[in-house]
CSV table of C-alpha atoms and ligand atoms in Angstrom, one decimal:
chain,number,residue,atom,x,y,z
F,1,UNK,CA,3.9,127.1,177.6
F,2,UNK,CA,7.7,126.7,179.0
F,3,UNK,CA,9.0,129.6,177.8
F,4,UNK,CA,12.3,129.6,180.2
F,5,UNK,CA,14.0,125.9,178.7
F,6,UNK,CA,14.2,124.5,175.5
F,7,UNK,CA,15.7,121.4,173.9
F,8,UNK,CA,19.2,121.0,173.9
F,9,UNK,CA,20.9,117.9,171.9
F,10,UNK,CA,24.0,116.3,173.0
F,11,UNK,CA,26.5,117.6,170.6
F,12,UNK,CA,28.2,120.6,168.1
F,13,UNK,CA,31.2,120.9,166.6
F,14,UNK,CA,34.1,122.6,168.4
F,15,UNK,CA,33.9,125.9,166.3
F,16,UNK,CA,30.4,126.4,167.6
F,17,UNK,CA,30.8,126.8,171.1
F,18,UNK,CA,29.3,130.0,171.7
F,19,UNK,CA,26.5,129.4,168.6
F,20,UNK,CA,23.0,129.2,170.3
F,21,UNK,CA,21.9,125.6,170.2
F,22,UNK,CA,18.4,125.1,168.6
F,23,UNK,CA,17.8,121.0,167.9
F,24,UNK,CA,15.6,121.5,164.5
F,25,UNK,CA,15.5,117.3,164.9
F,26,UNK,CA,16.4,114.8,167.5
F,27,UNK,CA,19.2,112.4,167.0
F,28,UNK,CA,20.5,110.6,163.8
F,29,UNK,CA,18.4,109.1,160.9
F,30,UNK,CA,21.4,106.8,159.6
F,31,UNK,CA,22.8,105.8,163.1
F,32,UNK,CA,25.0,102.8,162.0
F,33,UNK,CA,28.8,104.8,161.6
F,34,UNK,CA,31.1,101.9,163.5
F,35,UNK,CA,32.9,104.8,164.9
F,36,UNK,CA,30.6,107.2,166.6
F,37,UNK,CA,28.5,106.6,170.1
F,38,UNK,CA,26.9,110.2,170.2
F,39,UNK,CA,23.1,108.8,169.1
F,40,UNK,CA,23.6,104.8,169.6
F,41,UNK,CA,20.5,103.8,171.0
F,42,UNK,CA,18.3,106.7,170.3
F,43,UNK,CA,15.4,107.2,167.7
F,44,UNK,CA,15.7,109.8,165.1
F,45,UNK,CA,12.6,112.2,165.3
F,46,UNK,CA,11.7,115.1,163.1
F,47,UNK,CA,10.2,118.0,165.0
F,48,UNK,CA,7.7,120.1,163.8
F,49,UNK,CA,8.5,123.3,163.2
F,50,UNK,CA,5.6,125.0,165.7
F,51,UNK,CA,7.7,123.2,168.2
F,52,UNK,CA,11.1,124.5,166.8
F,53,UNK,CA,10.0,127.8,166.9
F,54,UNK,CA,8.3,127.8,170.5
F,55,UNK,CA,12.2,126.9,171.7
F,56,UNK,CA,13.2,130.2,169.6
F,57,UNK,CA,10.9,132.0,171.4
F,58,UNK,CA,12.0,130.5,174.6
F,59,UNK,CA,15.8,131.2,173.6
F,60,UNK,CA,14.1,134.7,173.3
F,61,UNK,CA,12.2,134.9,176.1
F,62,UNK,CA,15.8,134.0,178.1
F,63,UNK,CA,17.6,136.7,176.2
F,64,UNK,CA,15.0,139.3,177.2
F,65,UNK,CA,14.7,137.8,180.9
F,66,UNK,CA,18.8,138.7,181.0
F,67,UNK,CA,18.4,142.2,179.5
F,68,UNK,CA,15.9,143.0,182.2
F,69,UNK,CA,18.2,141.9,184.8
F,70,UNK,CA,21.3,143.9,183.3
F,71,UNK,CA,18.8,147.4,183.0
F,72,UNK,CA,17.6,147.0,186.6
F,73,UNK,CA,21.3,146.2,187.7
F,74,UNK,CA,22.3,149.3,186.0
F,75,UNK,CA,24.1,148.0,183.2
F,76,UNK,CA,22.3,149.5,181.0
F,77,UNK,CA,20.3,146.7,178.6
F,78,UNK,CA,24.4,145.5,178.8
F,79,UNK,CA,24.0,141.1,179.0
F,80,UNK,CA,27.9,140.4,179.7
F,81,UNK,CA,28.2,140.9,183.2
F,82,UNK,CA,24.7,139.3,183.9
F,83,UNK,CA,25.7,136.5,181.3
F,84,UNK,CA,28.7,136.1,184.0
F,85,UNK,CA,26.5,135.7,186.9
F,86,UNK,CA,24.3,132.8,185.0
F,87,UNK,CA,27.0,131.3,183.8
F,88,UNK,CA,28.8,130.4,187.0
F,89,UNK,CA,24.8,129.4,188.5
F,90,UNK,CA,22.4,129.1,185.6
F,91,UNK,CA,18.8,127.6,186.2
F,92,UNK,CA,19.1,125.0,183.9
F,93,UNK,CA,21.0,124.2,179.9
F,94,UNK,CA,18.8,126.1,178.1
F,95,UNK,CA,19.9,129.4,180.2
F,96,UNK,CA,23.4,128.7,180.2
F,97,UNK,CA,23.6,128.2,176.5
F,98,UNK,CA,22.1,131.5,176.3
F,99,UNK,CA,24.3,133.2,178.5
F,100,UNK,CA,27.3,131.8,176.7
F,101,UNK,CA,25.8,132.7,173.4
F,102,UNK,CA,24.9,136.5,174.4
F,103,UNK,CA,28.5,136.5,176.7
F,104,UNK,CA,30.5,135.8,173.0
F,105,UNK,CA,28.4,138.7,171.0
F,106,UNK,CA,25.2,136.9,170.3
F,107,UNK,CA,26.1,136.3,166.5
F,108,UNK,CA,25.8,132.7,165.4
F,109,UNK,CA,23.4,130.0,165.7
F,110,UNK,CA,23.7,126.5,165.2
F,111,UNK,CA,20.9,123.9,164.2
F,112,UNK,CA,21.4,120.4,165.9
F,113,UNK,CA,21.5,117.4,165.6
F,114,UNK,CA,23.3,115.3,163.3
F,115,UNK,CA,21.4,115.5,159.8
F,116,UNK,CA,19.3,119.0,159.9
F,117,UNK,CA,19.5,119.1,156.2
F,118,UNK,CA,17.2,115.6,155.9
F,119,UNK,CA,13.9,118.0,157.2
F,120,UNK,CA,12.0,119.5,154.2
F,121,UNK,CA,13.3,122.3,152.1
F,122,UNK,CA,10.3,124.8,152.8
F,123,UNK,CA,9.9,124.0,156.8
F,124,UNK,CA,13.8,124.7,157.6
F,125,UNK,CA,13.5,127.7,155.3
F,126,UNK,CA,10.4,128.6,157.9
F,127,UNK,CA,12.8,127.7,160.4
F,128,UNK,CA,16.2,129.7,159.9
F,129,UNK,CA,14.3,132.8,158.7
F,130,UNK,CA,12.0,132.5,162.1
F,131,UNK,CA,15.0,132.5,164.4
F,132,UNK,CA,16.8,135.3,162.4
F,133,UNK,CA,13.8,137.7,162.7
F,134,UNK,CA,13.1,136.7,166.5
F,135,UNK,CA,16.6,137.1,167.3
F,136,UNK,CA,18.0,139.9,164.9
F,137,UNK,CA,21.6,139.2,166.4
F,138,UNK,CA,22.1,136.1,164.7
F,139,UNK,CA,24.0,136.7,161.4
F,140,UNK,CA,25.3,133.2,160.9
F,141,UNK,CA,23.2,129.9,161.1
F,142,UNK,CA,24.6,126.5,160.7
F,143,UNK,CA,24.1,123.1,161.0
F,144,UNK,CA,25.3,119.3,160.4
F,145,UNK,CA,24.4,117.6,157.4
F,146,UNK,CA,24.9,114.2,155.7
F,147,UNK,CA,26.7,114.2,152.1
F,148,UNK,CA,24.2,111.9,150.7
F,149,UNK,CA,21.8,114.0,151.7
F,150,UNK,CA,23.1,117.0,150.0
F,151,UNK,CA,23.3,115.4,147.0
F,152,UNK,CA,19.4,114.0,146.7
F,153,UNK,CA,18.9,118.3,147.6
F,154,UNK,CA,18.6,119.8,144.4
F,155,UNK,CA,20.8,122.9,143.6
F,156,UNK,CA,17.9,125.4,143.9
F,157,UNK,CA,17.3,124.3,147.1
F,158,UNK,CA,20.6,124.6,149.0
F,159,UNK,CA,20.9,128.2,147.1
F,160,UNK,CA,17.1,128.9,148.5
F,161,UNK,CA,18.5,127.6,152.4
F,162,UNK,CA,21.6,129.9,151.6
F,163,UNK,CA,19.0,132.8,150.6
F,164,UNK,CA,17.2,132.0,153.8
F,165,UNK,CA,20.3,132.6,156.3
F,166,UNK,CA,21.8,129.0,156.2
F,167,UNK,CA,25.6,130.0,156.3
F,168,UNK,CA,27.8,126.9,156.9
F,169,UNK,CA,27.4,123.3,157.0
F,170,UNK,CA,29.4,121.3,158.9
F,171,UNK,CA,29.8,117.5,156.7
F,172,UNK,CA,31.3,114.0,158.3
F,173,UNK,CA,33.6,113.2,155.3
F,174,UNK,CA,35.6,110.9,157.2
F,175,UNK,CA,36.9,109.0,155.0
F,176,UNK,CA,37.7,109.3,150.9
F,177,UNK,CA,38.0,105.7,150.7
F,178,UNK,CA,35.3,103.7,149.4
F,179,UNK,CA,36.4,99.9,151.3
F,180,UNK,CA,37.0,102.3,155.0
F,181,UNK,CA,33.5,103.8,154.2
F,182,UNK,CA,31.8,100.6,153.8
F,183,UNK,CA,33.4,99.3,156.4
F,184,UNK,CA,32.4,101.6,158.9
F,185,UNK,CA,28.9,101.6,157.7
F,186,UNK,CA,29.1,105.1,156.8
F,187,UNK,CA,26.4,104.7,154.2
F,188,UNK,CA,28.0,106.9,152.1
F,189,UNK,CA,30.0,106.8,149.0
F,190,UNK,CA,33.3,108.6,147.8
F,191,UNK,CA,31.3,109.5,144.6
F,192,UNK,CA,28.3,110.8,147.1
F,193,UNK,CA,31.1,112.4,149.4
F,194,UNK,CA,32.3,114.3,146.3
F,195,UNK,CA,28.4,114.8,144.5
F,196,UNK,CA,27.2,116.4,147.6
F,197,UNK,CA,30.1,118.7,149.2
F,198,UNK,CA,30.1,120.1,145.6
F,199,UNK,CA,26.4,121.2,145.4
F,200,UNK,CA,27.4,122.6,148.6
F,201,UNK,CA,30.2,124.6,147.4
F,202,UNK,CA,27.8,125.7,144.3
F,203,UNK,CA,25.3,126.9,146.6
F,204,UNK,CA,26.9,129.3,148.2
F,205,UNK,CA,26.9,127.7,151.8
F,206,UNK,CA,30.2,127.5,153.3
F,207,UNK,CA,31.3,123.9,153.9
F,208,UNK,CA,33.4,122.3,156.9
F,209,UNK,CA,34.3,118.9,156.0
F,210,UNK,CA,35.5,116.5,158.8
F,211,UNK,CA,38.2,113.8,158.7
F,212,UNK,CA,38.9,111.6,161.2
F,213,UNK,CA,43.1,110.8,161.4
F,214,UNK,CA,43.3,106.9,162.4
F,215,UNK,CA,40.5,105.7,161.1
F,216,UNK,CA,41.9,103.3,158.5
F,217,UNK,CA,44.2,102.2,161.6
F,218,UNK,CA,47.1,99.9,160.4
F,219,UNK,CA,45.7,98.5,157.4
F,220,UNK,CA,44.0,100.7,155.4
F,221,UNK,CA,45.9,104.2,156.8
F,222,UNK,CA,47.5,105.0,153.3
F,223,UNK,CA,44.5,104.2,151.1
F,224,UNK,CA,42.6,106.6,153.9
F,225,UNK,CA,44.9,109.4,153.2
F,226,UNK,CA,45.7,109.0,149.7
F,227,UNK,CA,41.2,109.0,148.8
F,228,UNK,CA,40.7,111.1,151.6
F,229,UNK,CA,42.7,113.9,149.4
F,230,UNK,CA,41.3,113.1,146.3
F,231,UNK,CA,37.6,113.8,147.6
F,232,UNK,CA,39.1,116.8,149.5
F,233,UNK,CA,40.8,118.2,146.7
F,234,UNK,CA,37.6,117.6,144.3
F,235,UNK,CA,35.3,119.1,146.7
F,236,UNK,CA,37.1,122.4,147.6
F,237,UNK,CA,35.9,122.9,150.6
F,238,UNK,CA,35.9,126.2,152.7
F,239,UNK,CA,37.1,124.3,155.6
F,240,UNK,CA,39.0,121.4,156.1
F,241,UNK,CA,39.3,120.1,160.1
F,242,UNK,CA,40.5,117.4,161.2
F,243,UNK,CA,39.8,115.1,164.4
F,244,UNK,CA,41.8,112.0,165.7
F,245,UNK,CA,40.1,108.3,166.1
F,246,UNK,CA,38.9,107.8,169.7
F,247,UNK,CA,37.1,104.2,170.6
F,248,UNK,CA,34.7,103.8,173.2
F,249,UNK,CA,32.3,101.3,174.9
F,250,UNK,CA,29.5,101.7,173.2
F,251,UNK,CA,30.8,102.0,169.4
F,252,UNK,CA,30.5,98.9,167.1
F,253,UNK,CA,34.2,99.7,166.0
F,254,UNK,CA,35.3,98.7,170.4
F,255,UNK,CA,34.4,95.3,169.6
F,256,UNK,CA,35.8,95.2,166.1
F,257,UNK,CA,38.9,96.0,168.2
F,258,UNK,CA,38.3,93.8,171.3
F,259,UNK,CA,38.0,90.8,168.6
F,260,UNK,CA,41.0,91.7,166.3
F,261,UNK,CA,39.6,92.8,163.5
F,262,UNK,CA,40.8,96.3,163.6
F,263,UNK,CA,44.0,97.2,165.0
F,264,UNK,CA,44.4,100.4,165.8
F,265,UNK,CA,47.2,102.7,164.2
F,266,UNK,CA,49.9,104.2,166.9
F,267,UNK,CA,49.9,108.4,167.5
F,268,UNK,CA,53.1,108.4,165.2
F,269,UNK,CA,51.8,106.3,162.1
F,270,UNK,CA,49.1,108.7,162.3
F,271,UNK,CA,51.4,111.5,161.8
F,272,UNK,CA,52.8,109.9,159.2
F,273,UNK,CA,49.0,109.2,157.4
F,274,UNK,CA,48.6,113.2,158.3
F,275,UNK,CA,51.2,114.2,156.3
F,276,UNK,CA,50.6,112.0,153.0
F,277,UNK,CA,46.8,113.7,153.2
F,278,UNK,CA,48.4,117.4,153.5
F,279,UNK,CA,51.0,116.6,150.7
F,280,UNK,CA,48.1,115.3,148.6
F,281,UNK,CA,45.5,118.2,149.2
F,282,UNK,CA,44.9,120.3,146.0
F,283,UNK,CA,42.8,122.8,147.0
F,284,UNK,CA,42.4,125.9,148.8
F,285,UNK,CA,40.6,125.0,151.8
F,286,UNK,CA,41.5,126.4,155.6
F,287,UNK,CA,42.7,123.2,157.7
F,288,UNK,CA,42.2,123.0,160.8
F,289,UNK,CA,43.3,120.8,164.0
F,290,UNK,CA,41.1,122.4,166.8
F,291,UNK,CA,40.1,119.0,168.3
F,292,UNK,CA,41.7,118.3,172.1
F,293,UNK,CA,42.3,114.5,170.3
F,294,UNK,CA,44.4,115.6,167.7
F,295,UNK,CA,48.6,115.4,168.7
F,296,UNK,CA,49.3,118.1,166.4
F,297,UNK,CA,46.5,120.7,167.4
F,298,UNK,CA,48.8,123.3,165.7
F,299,UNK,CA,48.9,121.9,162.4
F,300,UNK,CA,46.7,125.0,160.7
F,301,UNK,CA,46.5,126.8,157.2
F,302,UNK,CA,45.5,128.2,154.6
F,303,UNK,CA,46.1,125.7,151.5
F,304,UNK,CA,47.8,125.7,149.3
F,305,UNK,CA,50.0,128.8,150.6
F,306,UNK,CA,50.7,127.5,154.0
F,307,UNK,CA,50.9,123.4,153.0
F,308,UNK,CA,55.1,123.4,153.5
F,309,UNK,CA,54.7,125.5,156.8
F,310,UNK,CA,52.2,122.7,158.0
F,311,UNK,CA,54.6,120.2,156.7
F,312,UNK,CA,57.1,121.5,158.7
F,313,UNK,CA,55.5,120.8,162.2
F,314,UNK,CA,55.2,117.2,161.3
F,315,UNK,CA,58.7,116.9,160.2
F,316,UNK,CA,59.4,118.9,163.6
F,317,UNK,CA,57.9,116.3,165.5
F,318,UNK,CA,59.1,113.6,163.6
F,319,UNK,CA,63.0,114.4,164.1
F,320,UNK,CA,62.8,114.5,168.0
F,321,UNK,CA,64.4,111.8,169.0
F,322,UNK,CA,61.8,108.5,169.8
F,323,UNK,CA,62.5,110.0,174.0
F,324,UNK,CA,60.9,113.2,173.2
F,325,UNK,CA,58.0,112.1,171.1
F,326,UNK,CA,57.1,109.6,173.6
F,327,UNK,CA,57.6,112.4,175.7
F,328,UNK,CA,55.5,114.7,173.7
F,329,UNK,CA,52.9,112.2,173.2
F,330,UNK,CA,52.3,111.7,177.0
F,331,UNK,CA,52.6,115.1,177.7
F,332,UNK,CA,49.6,115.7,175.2
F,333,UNK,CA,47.6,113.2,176.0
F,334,UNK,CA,47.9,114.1,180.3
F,335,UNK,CA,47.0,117.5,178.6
F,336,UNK,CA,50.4,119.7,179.8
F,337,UNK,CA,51.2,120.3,176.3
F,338,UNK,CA,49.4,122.0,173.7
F,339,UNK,CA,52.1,122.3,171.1
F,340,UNK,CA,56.0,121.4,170.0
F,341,UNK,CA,57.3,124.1,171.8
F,342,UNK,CA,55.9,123.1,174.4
F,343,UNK,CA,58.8,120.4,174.9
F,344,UNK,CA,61.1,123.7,175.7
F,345,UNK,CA,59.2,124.4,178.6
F,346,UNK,CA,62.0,122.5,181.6
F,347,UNK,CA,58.9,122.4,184.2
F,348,UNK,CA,56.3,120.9,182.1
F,349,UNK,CA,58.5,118.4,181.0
F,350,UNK,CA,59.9,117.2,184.1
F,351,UNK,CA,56.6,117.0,185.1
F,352,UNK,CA,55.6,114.8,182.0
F,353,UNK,CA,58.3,112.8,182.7
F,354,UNK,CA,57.2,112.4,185.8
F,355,UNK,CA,53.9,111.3,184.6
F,356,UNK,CA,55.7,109.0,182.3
F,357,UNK,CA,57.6,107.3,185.3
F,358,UNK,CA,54.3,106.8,187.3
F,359,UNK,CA,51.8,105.5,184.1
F,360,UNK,CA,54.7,103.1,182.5
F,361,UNK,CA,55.6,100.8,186.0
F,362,UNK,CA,59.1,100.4,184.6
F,363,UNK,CA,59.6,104.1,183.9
F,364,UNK,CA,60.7,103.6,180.3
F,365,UNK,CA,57.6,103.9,178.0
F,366,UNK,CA,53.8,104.1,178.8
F,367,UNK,CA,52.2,101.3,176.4
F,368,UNK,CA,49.7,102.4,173.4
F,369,UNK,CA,46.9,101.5,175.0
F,370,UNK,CA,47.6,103.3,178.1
F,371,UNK,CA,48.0,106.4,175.7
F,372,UNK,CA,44.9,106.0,174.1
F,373,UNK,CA,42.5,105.8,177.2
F,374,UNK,CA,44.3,108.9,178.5
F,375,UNK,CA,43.1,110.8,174.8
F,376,UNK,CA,40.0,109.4,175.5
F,377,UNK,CA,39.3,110.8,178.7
F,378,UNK,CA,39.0,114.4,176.9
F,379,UNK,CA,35.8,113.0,175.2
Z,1,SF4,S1,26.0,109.9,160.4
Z,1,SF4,FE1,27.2,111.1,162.0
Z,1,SF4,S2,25.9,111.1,163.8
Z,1,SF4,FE2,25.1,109.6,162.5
Z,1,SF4,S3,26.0,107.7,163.1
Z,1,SF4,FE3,27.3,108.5,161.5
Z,1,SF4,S4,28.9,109.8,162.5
Z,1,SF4,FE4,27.2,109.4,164.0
């Protein structure tokens, strides 16, 4: 039995970084999305749960393995300083997401990979009540889920995962808009969207829903924002967060681009679709920007209080003169910013103009598409 690795999948969203990672299945089941690269290739597999739990025991097995170290360092049963020393030199994943986990307080735990919700209701019952009771820590579980899935759950059965420990569930909205969904081959409806996020909401599990700015690109942008609100504003979610459009090889939606069939929006008319979704949101959902895509990272609020104040830092950006967003914009994407005020900051904007003079060949502008391979780089 390999009690000192356990499976690790390839993603989790941003606000999970320290969550231990425990992959309850492998890969995606709907694996068609236009837009996303993570599981192209790769079969969807159901584990059992035996196998789920001997990598919670192998999680455990780590955590005790670091607590033995830390007492016979003298640090008392204390896992920070030894989590430090794994960290910069772990063994292998497995020990390093452990490390990271115990380093940040050993708290949250979050089920991979994309659709954990599709297993059966009893089995990841078994599941999230099995890690809580190995590893007492944990007082928040979550996990991706699909909307359609969600809503073929009946009610009783997201309040019984709630019950069990499931906290949060992370959703791919995307997209409100029916046309964008289809064509993206999200396999998912507005109606579902809407059907599922609120059984969610019902349950009692906290919901983060995700919406990707750009993704109508120039000729569906408005329609995106415009649904994307309605659904939003229907469903109520906890959170709202928000993560820009990236393309790469390896994503149906590069060739759709490569032969002309989508055309991708600029930075700025995605600003402009941000802020007809904000204005439209009727609900009182947290939004959030944390994605290293977005160009407004620090577009963040509680809604509908803090909907002007978020407002504001799009009409902020949008009154620089067309220098300084182009400015900004490169500076963002060559990550030397991080926000607006930022651009008051005399060294990292001579050095963003500097970047500017070297990227653009005739030191005026750096073209779109330069821009968008340097926001890609981050992913
Ligand atoms: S459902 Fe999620 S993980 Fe699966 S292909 Fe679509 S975006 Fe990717």
């Amino acid at each position: 039995m390999m009690l000192d690795s356990f499976e690790l999948g390839p993603i989790r969203p941003p606000s999970e970084a320290y969550s231990l990672l425990i992959r309850a299945t492998k890969n995606c089941p709907w694996n068609r999305c236009k837009f996303c690269h993570i599981y192209k290739g790769k079969k969807f597999e159901l584990r059992s749960v035996e196998e789920i739990k001997q990598d919670i025991l192998a999680a455990k097995a780590i955590q005790d393995k670091l607590k033995e170290i830390s007492w016979k360092a003298g640090y008392g049963g204390r896992v920070e300083e030894v989590a430090v020393t794994i960290l910069n030199n772990p063994p292998n994943e497995a020990y390093f997401n452990v490390a990271l986990w115990l380093y940040y307080g050993g708290t949250s735990a979050f089920l991979q990979d994309a659709n954990t919700l599709i297993m059966r209701t009893p089995e990841l019952v078994e599941v999230i009540k099995f890690l809580k009771q190995t590893l007492p820590s944990i007082t928040q579980v979550t996990s991706y889920g699909r909307s359609k899935t969600a809503a073929k759950k009946k009610l009783e059965e997201l309040i019984e995962l709630h019950k069990a420990g499931l906290s949060r569930l992370h959703i791919g909205l995307e997209s409100g808009y029916d046309p964008l969904l289809e064509y993206m081959d999200k396999g998912v409806t507005a109606a579902e969207h809407i059907k599922g996020g609120r059984k969610i909401v019902e349950s009692g599990i906290s919901l983060c829903e995700y919406v990707v700015l750009g993704l109508g690109g120039k000729k569906m942008w408005r329609e995106h924002a415009l649904e994307t609100a309605n659904v939003l504003s229907q469903i109520d979610p906890d959170f709202i967060r928000v993560r820009t459009l990236t393309i790469k090889q390896g994503m149906p939606l590069y060739d759709e681009v490569k032969n002309g069939n989508f055309v991708r929006a600029t930075d700025e008319e995605i600003v402009e679709e941000e802020k007809l979704l904000i204005e439209n949101l009727d609900c009182h959902s947290y939004f959030v920007s944390d994605h290293i895509t977005n160009l407004l990272q620090e577009i963040e609020g509680q809604l509908p209080q803090d909907k002007e104040k978020m407002l504001a830092t799009i009409a902020r950006f949008q009154s620089l003169s067309s220098e300084e967003r182009h400015n900004f914009r490169v500076g963002r994407r060559v990550g030397i910013y991080n926000q607006l005020d930022d651009l008051d900051n005399s060294r990292k904007h001579s050095l963003v103009g500097h970047a500017i003079r070297r990227l653009s060949g005739d030191g005026k502008q750096v073209d779109d598409e330069t821009i968008y391979s340097l926001m890609e780089r981050f992913i």
